[in-house]
Amino acid sequence: MATEKELIEKAVAMLDLSYCPYSKFPVGAALECEDGAVFTGCNVENASYGLSNCAERTAAFKAVSEGHRKFKRIVIAGRCEDFCWPCGACRQVLNEFGPGMEVICLNAKGEAAHMTLPELIPHAVDSIWLGN
Ligand code: THU
């Protein structure tokens, strides 16, 4: 199992791999799964802006596509003054695989805000809601 400090270091390191020539807003993420596997991600933008992908979803899709479907916690790093909160779309995607997961958001100073996903997205759409 990774320590929180290790996850933070991985998320911060991903800031340098971010491809964000349009927004110039780098985001890095480190996602830990219940089995201990860790997947990193960064935002990847596109000249067709709407095709851009957030750091959290990059990490989530890497994990699921490698067979890891139970998420435990995620660290999200940014270089902004405020904590780097996940966008609404990423909250919903994380909820699919980690409805009770921990979300740790960093600001430029490296300070951390600890939240749970249910705090960030109450009443998320899930399979029960769909009747599946
Ligand atoms: N971004 C993320 O990667 N994660 C978030 O939760 C917020 C937004 C990215 C998307 C875009 O590349 C840039 O930050 C500005 O919105």
mmCIF file of C-alpha atoms and ligand atoms in Angstrom:
data_model
loop_
_atom_site.group_PDB
_atom_site.id
_atom_site.type_symbol
_atom_site.label_atom_id
_atom_site.label_comp_id
_atom_site.label_asym_id
_atom_site.label_seq_id
_atom_site.Cartn_x
_atom_site.Cartn_y
_atom_site.Cartn_z
ATOM 1 C CA MET A 1 0.000 0.000 0.000
ATOM 2 C CA ALA A 2 1.285 3.450 -0.846
ATOM 3 C CA THR A 3 1.513 6.089 1.846
ATOM 4 C CA GLU A 4 -0.354 9.363 1.408
ATOM 5 C CA LYS A 5 2.997 11.109 1.007
ATOM 6 C CA GLU A 6 3.958 8.758 -1.849
ATOM 7 C CA LEU A 7 0.634 9.323 -3.591
ATOM 8 C CA ILE A 8 1.071 13.075 -3.217
ATOM 9 C CA GLU A 9 4.541 12.891 -4.754
ATOM 10 C CA LYS A 10 3.211 10.880 -7.698
ATOM 11 C CA ALA A 11 0.319 13.293 -8.309
ATOM 12 C CA VAL A 12 2.642 16.315 -8.161
ATOM 13 C CA ALA A 13 5.142 14.641 -10.522
ATOM 14 C CA MET A 14 2.336 14.229 -13.072
ATOM 15 C CA LEU A 15 1.982 18.017 -13.313
ATOM 16 C CA ASP A 16 5.091 18.017 -15.501
ATOM 17 C CA LEU A 17 3.525 15.516 -17.929
ATOM 18 C CA SER A 18 0.277 17.463 -18.280
ATOM 19 C CA TYR A 19 -0.515 18.470 -21.868
ATOM 20 C CA CYS A 20 -2.375 21.740 -21.414
ATOM 21 C CA PRO A 21 -1.249 24.258 -24.073
ATOM 22 C CA TYR A 22 -4.743 25.806 -24.246
ATOM 23 C CA SER A 23 -5.744 26.272 -20.612
ATOM 24 C CA LYS A 24 -2.188 26.326 -19.227
ATOM 25 C CA PHE A 25 -3.755 24.694 -16.163
ATOM 26 C CA PRO A 26 -1.822 21.513 -15.330
ATOM 27 C CA VAL A 27 -3.475 18.841 -13.206
ATOM 28 C CA GLY A 28 -1.922 15.617 -11.912
ATOM 29 C CA ALA A 29 -3.557 12.655 -10.212
ATOM 30 C CA ALA A 30 -2.544 9.497 -8.384
ATOM 31 C CA LEU A 31 -5.260 6.906 -7.865
ATOM 32 C CA GLU A 32 -4.914 4.049 -5.390
ATOM 33 C CA CYS A 33 -7.094 0.970 -5.834
ATOM 34 C CA GLU A 34 -8.350 -1.307 -3.051
ATOM 35 C CA ASP A 35 -5.769 -3.952 -4.066
ATOM 36 C CA GLY A 36 -2.934 -1.443 -3.633
ATOM 37 C CA ALA A 37 -2.291 -0.776 -7.324
ATOM 38 C CA VAL A 38 -1.583 2.867 -8.144
ATOM 39 C CA PHE A 39 -2.384 4.592 -11.447
ATOM 40 C CA THR A 40 -1.343 8.111 -12.335
ATOM 41 C CA GLY A 41 -2.870 10.573 -14.761
ATOM 42 C CA CYS A 42 -2.621 14.089 -16.128
ATOM 43 C CA ASN A 43 -4.962 16.254 -18.151
ATOM 44 C CA VAL A 44 -4.591 15.841 -21.908
ATOM 45 C CA GLU A 45 -6.022 18.691 -23.972
ATOM 46 C CA ASN A 46 -6.859 18.918 -27.663
ATOM 47 C CA ALA A 47 -7.166 21.666 -30.281
ATOM 48 C CA SER A 48 -10.804 20.583 -30.448
ATOM 49 C CA TYR A 49 -11.278 21.721 -26.848
ATOM 50 C CA GLY A 50 -14.177 19.448 -25.938
ATOM 51 C CA LEU A 51 -12.046 16.365 -26.482
ATOM 52 C CA SER A 52 -9.763 17.250 -23.565
ATOM 53 C CA ASN A 53 -9.553 14.726 -20.742
ATOM 54 C CA CYS A 54 -9.069 15.499 -17.066
ATOM 55 C CA ALA A 55 -6.251 14.033 -14.982
ATOM 56 C CA GLU A 56 -8.621 12.075 -12.750
ATOM 57 C CA ARG A 57 -10.376 10.402 -15.652
ATOM 58 C CA THR A 58 -7.045 9.570 -17.296
ATOM 59 C CA ALA A 59 -6.032 7.747 -14.096
ATOM 60 C CA ALA A 60 -9.457 6.112 -13.688
ATOM 61 C CA PHE A 61 -9.552 4.810 -17.253
ATOM 62 C CA LYS A 62 -5.997 3.506 -16.971
ATOM 63 C CA ALA A 63 -6.991 1.574 -13.832
ATOM 64 C CA VAL A 64 -10.202 0.084 -15.209
ATOM 65 C CA SER A 65 -8.598 -0.822 -18.527
ATOM 66 C CA GLU A 66 -5.954 -2.750 -16.576
ATOM 67 C CA GLY A 67 -8.597 -4.677 -14.614
ATOM 68 C CA HIS A 68 -8.785 -2.586 -11.401
ATOM 69 C CA ARG A 69 -12.362 -1.632 -10.614
ATOM 70 C CA LYS A 70 -12.308 -0.806 -6.914
ATOM 71 C CA PHE A 71 -10.963 2.637 -6.072
ATOM 72 C CA LYS A 72 -9.791 3.551 -2.579
ATOM 73 C CA ARG A 73 -8.437 7.102 -2.799
ATOM 74 C CA ILE A 74 -7.158 9.704 -5.221
ATOM 75 C CA VAL A 75 -4.800 12.636 -4.855
ATOM 76 C CA ILE A 76 -5.360 15.559 -7.234
ATOM 77 C CA ALA A 77 -2.601 18.134 -7.675
ATOM 78 C CA GLY A 78 -2.771 21.564 -9.254
ATOM 79 C CA ARG A 79 -0.727 24.740 -9.336
ATOM 80 C CA CYS A 80 -3.547 27.052 -8.393
ATOM 81 C CA GLU A 81 -4.114 28.952 -5.171
ATOM 82 C CA ASP A 82 -7.295 27.055 -4.348
ATOM 83 C CA PHE A 83 -7.404 23.311 -3.835
ATOM 84 C CA CYS A 84 -7.680 21.448 -7.117
ATOM 85 C CA TRP A 85 -11.233 20.106 -6.808
ATOM 86 C CA PRO A 86 -12.387 17.458 -9.272
ATOM 87 C CA CYS A 87 -14.885 18.601 -11.893
ATOM 88 C CA GLY A 88 -18.434 17.263 -11.865
ATOM 89 C CA ALA A 89 -17.801 14.767 -14.670
ATOM 90 C CA CYS A 90 -14.811 13.290 -12.839
ATOM 91 C CA ARG A 91 -16.786 13.027 -9.588
ATOM 92 C CA GLN A 92 -19.430 10.995 -11.400
ATOM 93 C CA VAL A 93 -16.838 8.741 -13.087
ATOM 94 C CA LEU A 94 -14.994 8.120 -9.803
ATOM 95 C CA ASN A 95 -18.312 7.260 -8.152
ATOM 96 C CA GLU A 96 -18.743 4.315 -10.526
ATOM 97 C CA PHE A 97 -15.697 2.535 -9.083
ATOM 98 C CA GLY A 98 -15.235 4.092 -5.644
ATOM 99 C CA PRO A 99 -18.501 5.414 -4.225
ATOM 100 C CA GLY A 100 -17.038 5.812 -0.746
ATOM 101 C CA MET A 101 -13.511 6.741 -1.747
ATOM 102 C CA GLU A 102 -11.297 9.396 -0.247
ATOM 103 C CA VAL A 103 -10.408 12.458 -2.334
ATOM 104 C CA ILE A 104 -7.345 14.492 -1.418
ATOM 105 C CA CYS A 105 -7.022 17.822 -3.210
ATOM 106 C CA LEU A 106 -3.789 19.822 -3.187
ATOM 107 C CA ASN A 107 -3.102 23.488 -3.777
ATOM 108 C CA ALA A 108 0.058 25.080 -5.133
ATOM 109 C CA LYS A 109 1.586 25.215 -1.666
ATOM 110 C CA GLY A 110 1.120 21.444 -1.319
ATOM 111 C CA GLU A 111 -1.529 21.821 1.367
ATOM 112 C CA ALA A 112 -4.169 19.079 1.333
ATOM 113 C CA ALA A 113 -7.955 19.146 1.678
ATOM 114 C CA HIS A 114 -9.359 15.748 2.653
ATOM 115 C CA MET A 115 -12.855 14.932 1.444
ATOM 116 C CA THR A 116 -14.929 11.866 0.715
ATOM 117 C CA LEU A 117 -16.567 11.367 -2.658
ATOM 118 C CA PRO A 118 -20.097 11.311 -1.156
ATOM 119 C CA GLU A 119 -19.382 14.786 0.222
ATOM 120 C CA LEU A 120 -18.360 15.968 -3.248
ATOM 121 C CA ILE A 121 -21.175 14.279 -5.175
ATOM 122 C CA PRO A 122 -24.236 13.486 -3.110
ATOM 123 C CA HIS A 123 -26.973 11.636 -4.994
ATOM 124 C CA ALA A 124 -24.645 10.486 -7.768
ATOM 125 C CA VAL A 125 -26.191 8.470 -10.549
ATOM 126 C CA ASP A 126 -25.445 4.790 -9.963
ATOM 127 C CA SER A 127 -26.527 1.343 -11.087
ATOM 128 C CA ILE A 128 -29.160 1.103 -8.308
ATOM 129 C CA TRP A 129 -30.708 4.374 -9.483
ATOM 130 C CA LEU A 130 -30.921 2.863 -12.973
ATOM 131 C CA GLY A 131 -32.521 -0.297 -11.605
ATOM 132 C CA ASN A 132 -29.647 -2.533 -12.763
HETATM 133 N N1 THU B 1 -8.978 19.624 -15.224
HETATM 134 C C1 THU B 1 -8.599 18.429 -14.701
HETATM 135 O O1 THU B 1 -7.718 17.760 -15.234
HETATM 136 N N2 THU B 1 -9.231 18.002 -13.584
HETATM 137 C C2 THU B 1 -10.197 18.699 -12.929
HETATM 138 O O2 THU B 1 -10.844 18.186 -12.031
HETATM 139 C C3 THU B 1 -10.464 20.087 -13.310
HETATM 140 C C4 THU B 1 -10.062 20.433 -14.679
HETATM 141 C C5 THU B 1 -8.314 20.100 -16.430
HETATM 142 C C6 THU B 1 -9.191 20.129 -17.652
HETATM 143 C C7 THU B 1 -8.490 21.178 -18.489
HETATM 144 O O3 THU B 1 -7.437 20.549 -19.183
HETATM 145 C C8 THU B 1 -7.891 22.130 -17.461
HETATM 146 O O4 THU B 1 -7.869 21.420 -16.227
HETATM 147 C C9 THU B 1 -8.662 23.432 -17.281
HETATM 148 O O5 THU B 1 -9.988 23.196 -16.976
#
